[in-house]
Short mmCIF file of C-alpha atoms in Angstrom, two decimals:
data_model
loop_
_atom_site.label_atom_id
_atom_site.label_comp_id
_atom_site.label_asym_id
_atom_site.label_seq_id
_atom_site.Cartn_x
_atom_site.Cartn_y
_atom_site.Cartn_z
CA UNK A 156 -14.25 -29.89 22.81
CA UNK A 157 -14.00 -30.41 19.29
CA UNK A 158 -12.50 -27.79 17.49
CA UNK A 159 -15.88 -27.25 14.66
CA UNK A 160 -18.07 -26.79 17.98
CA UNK A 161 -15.73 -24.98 19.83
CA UNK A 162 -14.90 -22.40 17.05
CA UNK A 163 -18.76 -21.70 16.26
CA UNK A 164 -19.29 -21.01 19.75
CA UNK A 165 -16.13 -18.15 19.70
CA UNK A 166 -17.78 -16.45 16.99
CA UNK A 167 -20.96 -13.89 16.93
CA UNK A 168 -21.44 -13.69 12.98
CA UNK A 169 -22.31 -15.79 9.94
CA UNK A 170 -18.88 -16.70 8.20
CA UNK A 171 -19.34 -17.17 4.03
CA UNK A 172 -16.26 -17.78 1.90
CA UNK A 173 -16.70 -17.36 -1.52
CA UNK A 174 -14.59 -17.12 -4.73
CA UNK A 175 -13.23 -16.00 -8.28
CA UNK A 176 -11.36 -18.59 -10.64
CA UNK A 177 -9.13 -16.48 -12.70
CA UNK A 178 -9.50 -17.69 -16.05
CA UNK A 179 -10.22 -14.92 -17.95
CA UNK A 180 -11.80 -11.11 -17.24
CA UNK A 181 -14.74 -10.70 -14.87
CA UNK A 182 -17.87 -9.94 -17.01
CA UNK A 183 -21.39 -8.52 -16.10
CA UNK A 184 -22.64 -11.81 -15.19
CA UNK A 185 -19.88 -12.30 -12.36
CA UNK A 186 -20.88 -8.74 -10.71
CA UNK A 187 -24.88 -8.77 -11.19
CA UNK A 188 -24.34 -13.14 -9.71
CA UNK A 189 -22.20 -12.59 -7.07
CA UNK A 190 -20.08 -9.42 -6.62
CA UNK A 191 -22.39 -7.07 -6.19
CA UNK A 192 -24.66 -9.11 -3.44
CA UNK A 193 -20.73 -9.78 -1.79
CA UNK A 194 -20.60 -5.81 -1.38
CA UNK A 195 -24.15 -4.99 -0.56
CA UNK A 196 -25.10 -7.83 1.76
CA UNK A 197 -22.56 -10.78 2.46
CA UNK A 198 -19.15 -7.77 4.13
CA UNK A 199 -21.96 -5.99 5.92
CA UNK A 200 -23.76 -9.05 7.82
CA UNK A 201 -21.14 -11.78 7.84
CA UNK A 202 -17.36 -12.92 8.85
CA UNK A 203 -17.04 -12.82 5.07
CA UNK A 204 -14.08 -14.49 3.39
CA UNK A 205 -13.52 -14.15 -0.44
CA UNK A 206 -10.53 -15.34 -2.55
CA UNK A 207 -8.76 -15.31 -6.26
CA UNK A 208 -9.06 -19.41 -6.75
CA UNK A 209 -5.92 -19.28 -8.69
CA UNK A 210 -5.21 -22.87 -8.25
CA UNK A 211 -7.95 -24.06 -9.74
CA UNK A 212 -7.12 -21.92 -12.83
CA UNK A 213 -4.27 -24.68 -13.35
CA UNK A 214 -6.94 -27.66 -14.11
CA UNK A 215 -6.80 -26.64 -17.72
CA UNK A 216 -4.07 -25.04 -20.10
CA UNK A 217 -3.39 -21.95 -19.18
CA UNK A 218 -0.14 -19.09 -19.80
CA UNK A 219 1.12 -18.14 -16.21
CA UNK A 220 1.86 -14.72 -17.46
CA UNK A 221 -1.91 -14.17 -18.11
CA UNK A 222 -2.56 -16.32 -15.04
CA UNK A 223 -0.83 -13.69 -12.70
CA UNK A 224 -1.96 -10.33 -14.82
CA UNK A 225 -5.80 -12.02 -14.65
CA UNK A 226 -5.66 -13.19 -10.61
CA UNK A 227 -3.88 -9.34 -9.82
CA UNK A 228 -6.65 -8.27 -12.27
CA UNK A 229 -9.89 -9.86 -10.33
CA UNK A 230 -8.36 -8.87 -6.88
CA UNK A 231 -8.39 -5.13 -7.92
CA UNK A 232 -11.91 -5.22 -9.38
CA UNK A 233 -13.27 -7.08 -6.41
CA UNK A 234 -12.17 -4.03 -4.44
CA UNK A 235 -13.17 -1.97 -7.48
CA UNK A 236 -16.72 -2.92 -7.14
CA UNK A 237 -16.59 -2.28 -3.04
CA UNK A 238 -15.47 -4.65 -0.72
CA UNK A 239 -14.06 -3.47 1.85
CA UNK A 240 -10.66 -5.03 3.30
CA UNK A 241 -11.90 -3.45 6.49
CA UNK A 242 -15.69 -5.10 6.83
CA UNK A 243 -14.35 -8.56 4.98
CA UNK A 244 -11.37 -10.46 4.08
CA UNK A 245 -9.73 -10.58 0.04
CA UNK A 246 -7.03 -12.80 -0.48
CA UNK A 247 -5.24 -15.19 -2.89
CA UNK A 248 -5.78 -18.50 -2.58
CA UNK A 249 -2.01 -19.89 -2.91
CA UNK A 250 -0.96 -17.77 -0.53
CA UNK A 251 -2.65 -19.72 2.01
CA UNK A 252 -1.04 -22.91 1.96
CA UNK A 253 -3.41 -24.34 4.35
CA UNK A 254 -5.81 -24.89 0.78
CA UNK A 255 -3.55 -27.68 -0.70
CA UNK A 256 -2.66 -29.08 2.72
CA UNK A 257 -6.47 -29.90 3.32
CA UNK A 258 -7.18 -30.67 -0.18
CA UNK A 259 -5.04 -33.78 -0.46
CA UNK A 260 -7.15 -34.97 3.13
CA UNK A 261 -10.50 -34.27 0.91
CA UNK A 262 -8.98 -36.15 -1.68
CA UNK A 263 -8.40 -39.01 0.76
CA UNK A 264 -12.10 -39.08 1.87
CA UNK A 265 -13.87 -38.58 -1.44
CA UNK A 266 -14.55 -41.94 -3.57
CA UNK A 267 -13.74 -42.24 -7.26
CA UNK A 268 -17.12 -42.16 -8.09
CA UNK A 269 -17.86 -38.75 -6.81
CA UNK A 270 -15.37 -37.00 -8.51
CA UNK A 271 -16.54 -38.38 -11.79
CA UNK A 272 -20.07 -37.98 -11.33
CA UNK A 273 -19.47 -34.02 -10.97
CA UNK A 274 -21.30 -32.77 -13.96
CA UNK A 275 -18.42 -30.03 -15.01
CA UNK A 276 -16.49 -32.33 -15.06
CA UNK A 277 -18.24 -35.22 -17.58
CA UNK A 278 -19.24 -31.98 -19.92
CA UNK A 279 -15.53 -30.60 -19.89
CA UNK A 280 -13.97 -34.27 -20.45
CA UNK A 281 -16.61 -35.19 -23.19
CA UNK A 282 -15.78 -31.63 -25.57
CA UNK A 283 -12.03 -32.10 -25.03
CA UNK A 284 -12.24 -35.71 -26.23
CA UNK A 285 -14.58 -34.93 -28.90
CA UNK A 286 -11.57 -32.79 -30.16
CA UNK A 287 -9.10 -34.93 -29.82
CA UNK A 288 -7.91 -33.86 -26.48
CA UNK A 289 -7.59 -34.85 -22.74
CA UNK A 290 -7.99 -33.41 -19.90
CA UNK A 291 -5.60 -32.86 -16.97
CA UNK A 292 -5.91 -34.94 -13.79
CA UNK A 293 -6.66 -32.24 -11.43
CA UNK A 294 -9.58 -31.45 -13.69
CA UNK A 295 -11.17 -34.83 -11.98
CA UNK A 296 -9.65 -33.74 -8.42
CA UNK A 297 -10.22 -30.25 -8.00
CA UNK A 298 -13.80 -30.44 -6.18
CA UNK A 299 -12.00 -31.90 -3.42
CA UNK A 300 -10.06 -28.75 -3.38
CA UNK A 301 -13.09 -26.75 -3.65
CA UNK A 302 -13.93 -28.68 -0.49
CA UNK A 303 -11.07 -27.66 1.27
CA UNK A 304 -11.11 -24.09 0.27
CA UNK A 305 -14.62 -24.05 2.44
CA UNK A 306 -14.13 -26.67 4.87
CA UNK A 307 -11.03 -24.76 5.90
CA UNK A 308 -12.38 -21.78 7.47
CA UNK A 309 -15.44 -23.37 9.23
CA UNK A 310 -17.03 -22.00 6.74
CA UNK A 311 -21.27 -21.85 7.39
CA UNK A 312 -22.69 -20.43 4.17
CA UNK A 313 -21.74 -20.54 0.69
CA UNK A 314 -23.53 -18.30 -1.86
CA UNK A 315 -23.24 -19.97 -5.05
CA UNK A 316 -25.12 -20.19 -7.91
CA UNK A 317 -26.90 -23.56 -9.84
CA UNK A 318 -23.56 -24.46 -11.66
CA UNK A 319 -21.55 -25.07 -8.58
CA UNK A 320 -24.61 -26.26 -6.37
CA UNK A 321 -23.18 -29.71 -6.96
CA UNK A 322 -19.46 -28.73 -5.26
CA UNK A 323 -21.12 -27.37 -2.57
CA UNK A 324 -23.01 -30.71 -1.65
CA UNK A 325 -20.15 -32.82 -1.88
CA UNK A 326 -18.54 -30.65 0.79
CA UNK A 327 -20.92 -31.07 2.93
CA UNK A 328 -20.63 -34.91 2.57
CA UNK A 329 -17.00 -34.71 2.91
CA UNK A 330 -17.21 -32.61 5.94
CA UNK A 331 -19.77 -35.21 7.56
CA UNK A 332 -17.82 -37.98 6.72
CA UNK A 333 -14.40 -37.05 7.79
CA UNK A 334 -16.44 -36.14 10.97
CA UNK A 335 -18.13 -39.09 11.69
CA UNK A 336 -14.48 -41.35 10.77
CA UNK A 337 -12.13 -39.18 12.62
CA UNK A 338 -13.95 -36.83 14.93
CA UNK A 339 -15.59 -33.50 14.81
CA UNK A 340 -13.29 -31.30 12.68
CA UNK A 341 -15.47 -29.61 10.44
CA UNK A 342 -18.31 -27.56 10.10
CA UNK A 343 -20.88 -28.87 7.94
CA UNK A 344 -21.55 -25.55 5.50
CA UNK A 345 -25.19 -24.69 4.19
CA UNK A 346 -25.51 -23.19 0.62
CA UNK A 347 -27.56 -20.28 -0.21
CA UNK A 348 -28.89 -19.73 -3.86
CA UNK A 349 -28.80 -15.92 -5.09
CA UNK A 350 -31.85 -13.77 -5.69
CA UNK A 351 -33.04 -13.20 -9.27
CA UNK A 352 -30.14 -11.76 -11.82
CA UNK A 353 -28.01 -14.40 -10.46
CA UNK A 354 -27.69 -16.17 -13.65
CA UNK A 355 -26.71 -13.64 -16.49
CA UNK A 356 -26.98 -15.16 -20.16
CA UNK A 357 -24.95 -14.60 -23.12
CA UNK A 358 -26.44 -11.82 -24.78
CA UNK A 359 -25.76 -13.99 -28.67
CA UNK A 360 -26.79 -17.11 -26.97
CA UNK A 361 -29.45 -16.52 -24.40
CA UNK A 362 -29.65 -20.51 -23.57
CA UNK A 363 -26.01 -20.33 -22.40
CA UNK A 364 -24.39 -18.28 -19.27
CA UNK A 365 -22.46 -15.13 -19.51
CA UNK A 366 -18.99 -17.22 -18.83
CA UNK A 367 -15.72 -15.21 -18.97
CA UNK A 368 -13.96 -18.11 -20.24
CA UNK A 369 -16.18 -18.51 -22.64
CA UNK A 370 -14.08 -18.38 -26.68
CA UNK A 371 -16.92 -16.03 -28.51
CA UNK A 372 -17.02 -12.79 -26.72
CA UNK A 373 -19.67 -10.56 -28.75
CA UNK A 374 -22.05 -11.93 -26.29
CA UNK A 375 -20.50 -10.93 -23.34
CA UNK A 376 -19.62 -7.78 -21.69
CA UNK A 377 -17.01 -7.44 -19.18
CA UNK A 378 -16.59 -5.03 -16.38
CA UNK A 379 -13.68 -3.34 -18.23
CA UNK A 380 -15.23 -3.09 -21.38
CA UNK A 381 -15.80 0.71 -22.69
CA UNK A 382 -19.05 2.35 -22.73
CA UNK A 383 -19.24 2.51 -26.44
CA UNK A 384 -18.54 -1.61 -26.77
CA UNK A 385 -21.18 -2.20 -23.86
CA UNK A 386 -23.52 -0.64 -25.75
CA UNK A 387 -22.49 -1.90 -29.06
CA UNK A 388 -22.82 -5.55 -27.73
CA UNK A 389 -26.26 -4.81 -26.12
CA UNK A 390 -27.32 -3.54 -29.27
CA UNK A 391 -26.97 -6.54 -30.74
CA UNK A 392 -28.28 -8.51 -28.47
CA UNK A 393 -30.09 -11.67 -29.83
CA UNK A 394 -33.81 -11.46 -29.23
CA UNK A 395 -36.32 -13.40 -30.45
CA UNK A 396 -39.07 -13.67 -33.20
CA UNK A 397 -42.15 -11.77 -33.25
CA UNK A 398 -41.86 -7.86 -31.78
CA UNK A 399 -43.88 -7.94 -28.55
CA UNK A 400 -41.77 -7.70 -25.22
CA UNK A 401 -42.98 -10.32 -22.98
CA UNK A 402 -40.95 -11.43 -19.79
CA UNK A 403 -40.68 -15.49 -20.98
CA UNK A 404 -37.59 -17.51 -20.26
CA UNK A 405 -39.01 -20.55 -22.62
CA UNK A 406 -40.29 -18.82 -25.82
CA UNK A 407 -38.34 -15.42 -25.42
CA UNK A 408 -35.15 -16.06 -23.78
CA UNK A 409 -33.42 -13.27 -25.72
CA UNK A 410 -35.96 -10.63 -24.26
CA UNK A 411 -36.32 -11.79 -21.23
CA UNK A 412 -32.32 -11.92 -20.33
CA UNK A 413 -32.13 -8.34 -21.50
CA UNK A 414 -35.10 -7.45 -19.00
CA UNK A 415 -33.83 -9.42 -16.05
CA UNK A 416 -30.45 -7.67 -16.62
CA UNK A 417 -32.37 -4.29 -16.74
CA UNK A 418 -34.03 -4.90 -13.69
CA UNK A 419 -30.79 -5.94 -11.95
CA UNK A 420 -29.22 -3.09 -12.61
CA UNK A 421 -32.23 -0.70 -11.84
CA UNK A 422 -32.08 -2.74 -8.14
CA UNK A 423 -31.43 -0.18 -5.61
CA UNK A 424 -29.72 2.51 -8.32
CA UNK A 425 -31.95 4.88 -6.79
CA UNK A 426 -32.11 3.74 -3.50
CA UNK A 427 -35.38 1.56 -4.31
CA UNK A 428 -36.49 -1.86 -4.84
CA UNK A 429 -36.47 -1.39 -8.59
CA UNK A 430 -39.00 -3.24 -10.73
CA UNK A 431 -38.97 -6.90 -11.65
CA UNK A 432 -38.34 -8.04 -15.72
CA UNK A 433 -42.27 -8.64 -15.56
CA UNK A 434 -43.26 -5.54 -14.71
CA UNK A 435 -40.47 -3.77 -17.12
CA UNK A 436 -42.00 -6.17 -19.51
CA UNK A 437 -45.14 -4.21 -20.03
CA UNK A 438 -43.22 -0.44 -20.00
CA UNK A 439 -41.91 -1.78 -23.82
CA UNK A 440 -43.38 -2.13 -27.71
CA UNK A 441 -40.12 -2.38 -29.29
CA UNK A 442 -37.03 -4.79 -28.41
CA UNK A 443 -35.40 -1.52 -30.09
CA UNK A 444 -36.22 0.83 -26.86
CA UNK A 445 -35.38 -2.17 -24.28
CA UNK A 446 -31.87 -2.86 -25.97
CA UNK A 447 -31.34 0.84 -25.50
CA UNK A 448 -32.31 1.72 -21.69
CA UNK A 449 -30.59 -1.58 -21.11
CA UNK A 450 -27.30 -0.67 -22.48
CA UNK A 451 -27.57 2.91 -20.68
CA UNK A 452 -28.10 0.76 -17.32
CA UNK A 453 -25.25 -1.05 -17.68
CA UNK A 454 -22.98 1.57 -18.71
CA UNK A 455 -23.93 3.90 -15.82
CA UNK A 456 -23.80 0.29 -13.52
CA UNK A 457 -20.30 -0.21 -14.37
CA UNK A 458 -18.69 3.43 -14.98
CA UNK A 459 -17.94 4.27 -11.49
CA UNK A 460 -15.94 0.30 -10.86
CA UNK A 461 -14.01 1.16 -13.93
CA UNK A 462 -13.09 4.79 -12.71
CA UNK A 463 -12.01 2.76 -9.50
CA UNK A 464 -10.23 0.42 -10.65
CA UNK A 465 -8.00 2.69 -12.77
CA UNK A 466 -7.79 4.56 -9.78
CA UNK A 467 -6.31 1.42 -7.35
CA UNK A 468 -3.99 0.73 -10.64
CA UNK A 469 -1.96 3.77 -10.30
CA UNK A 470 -1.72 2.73 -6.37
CA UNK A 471 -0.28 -0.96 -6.47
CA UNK A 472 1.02 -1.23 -3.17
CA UNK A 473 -2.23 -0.71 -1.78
CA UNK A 474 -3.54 -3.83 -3.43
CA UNK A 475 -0.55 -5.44 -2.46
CA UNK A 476 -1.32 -4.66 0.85
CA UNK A 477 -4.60 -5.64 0.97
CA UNK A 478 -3.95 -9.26 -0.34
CA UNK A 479 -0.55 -9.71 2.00
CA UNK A 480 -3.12 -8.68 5.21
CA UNK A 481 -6.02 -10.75 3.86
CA UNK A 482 -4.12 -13.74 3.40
CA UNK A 483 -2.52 -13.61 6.68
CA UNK A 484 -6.14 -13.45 8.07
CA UNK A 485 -6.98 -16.14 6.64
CA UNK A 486 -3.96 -18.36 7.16
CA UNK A 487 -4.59 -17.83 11.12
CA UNK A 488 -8.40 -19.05 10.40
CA UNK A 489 -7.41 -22.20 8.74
CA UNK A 490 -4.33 -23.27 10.35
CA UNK A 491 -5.51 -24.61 13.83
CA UNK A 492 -8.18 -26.65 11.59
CA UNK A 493 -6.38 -27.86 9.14
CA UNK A 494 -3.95 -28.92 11.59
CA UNK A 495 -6.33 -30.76 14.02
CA UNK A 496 -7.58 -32.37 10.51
CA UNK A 497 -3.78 -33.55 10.16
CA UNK A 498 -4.24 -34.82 13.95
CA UNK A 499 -7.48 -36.44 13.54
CA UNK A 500 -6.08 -38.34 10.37
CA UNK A 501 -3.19 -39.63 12.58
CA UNK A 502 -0.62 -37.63 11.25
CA UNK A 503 2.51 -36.80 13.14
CA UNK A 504 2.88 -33.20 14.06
CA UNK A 505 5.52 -31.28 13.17
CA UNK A 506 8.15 -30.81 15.33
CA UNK A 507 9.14 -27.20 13.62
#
């Protein structure tokens, strides 16, 4: 039996893999997008699988000092903000080498013309040229190693959000093409979108996303930020012209990012629904009052992650721990695959 059939049939549950790139601090927008539905939802009613993408934090320059100190940094606030090594699985992603085994396959599958239709990747090229620069090879490459950090694990869902919507289709047209050359290896993965909050926005530039790689950072706060700079930065939030609070992305995208992130973090703080920004919409006459139970939501959204994450600092060995028995986890998941996509390829097994 093939090994993608056979393996779905061994397991009961869902199995999502998901990620963080490490290239620079995790900010409100990577907890209200992701994180938070990984904790709430995704450990609880899945095989769930998430990693520290370090590697693909060396497609552009980077210091591997601040490389290490950032990847150590996101591990600890993705158990911070409450996943639990029990319910899913945390690891790094080059300490399973089974990631850049398979991605050099992808690589051998994809076309030329894929990789450079990605759309990060013609934005990314085009500002480093327009400065003079270039851009690294792997830049061009890496979605193929995106690919194989899903294809890996038989991986059937993949929460992601509109900017890497694009990665995720390619890997399912990688996964059906080696499949249909080669044999039945993979499992073809489905993407699932978010709900609403998925998409933060800078708070000075409500047209762009909350990005923690982002070079301006008075628009964006991160999950280690201190209570008095969250609320400094949400103070002074862009808004828009006029005064009236109305929930509309178009002419009031200032206003309406600082109600959608409201609403987020209302979302279950009480063990409720919480409202949506349209409804919140009409409980304001002043962008004054909405900057200000917005920047109390956030700060009480974020204190108790911070006061665990200082908390798992003093205790390194447990993280340690956590990533050492994650990644062997996952190593054992992707190994037999990866292998039988060695086979399938016509590879030579190893004879260690």
């Amino acid at each position: 039996m093939a090994i993608a059939q056979a393996q779905a049939q061994a397991r009961t549950r869902t199995r999502i893999f998901s990620g963080v790139k490490p290239t620079g601090h995790l900010t409100l927008g990577n907890y209200l997008g992701a994180v938070r539905r990984w904790v709430q939802e995704d450990q609880h009613g899945a095989d769930a699988l998430f990693s520290v993408v370090d590697l693909h934090a060396l497609t552009v320059e980077h210091d591997p000092a601040r490389l290490r100190r950032l990847s150590r940094q996101a591990a600890t606030l993705m158990l911070a903000s409450g996943l639990d090594p029990d319910r899913c699985t945390l690891f790094v992603q080059s300490h399973v080498d089974e990631h850049a085994r398979l991605s050099y396959l992808m690589e051998c599958t994809a076309t030329d013309g894929e990789m450079r239709r990605m759309i990060q990747y013609k934005e990314k090229t085009a500002r480093e040229r327009a400065g003079g620069g270039s851009v690294r090879l792997s830049l061009l490459t890496y979605p193929a190693l995106m690919a194989a950090d899903i294809l890996a694990y038989g991986t059937d869902e993949v929460p992601v959000g509109d900017d890497q919507a694009q990665h995720v289709e390619l890997a399912r047209v990688l996964a059906q093409r080696f499949n249909q050359r080669y044999g039945a290896v993979f499992t073809v993965p489905r993407m699932t979108r978010p709900p609403v909050a998925a998409r933060v926005m800078d708070l000075q530039d409500p047209t762009s996303k909350m990005g923690k790689s982002h070079a301006e950072t008075a628009g964006i706060v991160y999950l280690l930020d201190e209570e008095d700079t969250v609320r400094r930065k949400v103070m002074r939030a862009v808004t828009d012209s006029g005064s009236e609070v109305v929930y509309d992305r178009e002419v009031q995208p200032g206003v309406a990012n600082l109600l959608e992130i409201l609403a987020a973090c209302m979302d279950g703080a009480d063990g409720t629904d919480g409202k949506a920004p349209e409804e919140l919409a009409g409980e304001y006459s002043s962008y004054g009052a909405l900057k200000k139970d917005t920047a109390e939501a956030v700060v009480e959204l974020l204190r108790p992650i911070r006061a665990r994450h200082a908390e798992l600092c003093a205790d390194p060995s447990y993280v340690d721990g956590v990533l050492r028995a994650g990644a062997e986890r996952a190593r054992g998941l992707a190994r037999p695959r990866v292998d039988a996509a060695y086979e399938a390829v016509g590879l030579l097994p190893s004879a260690g």
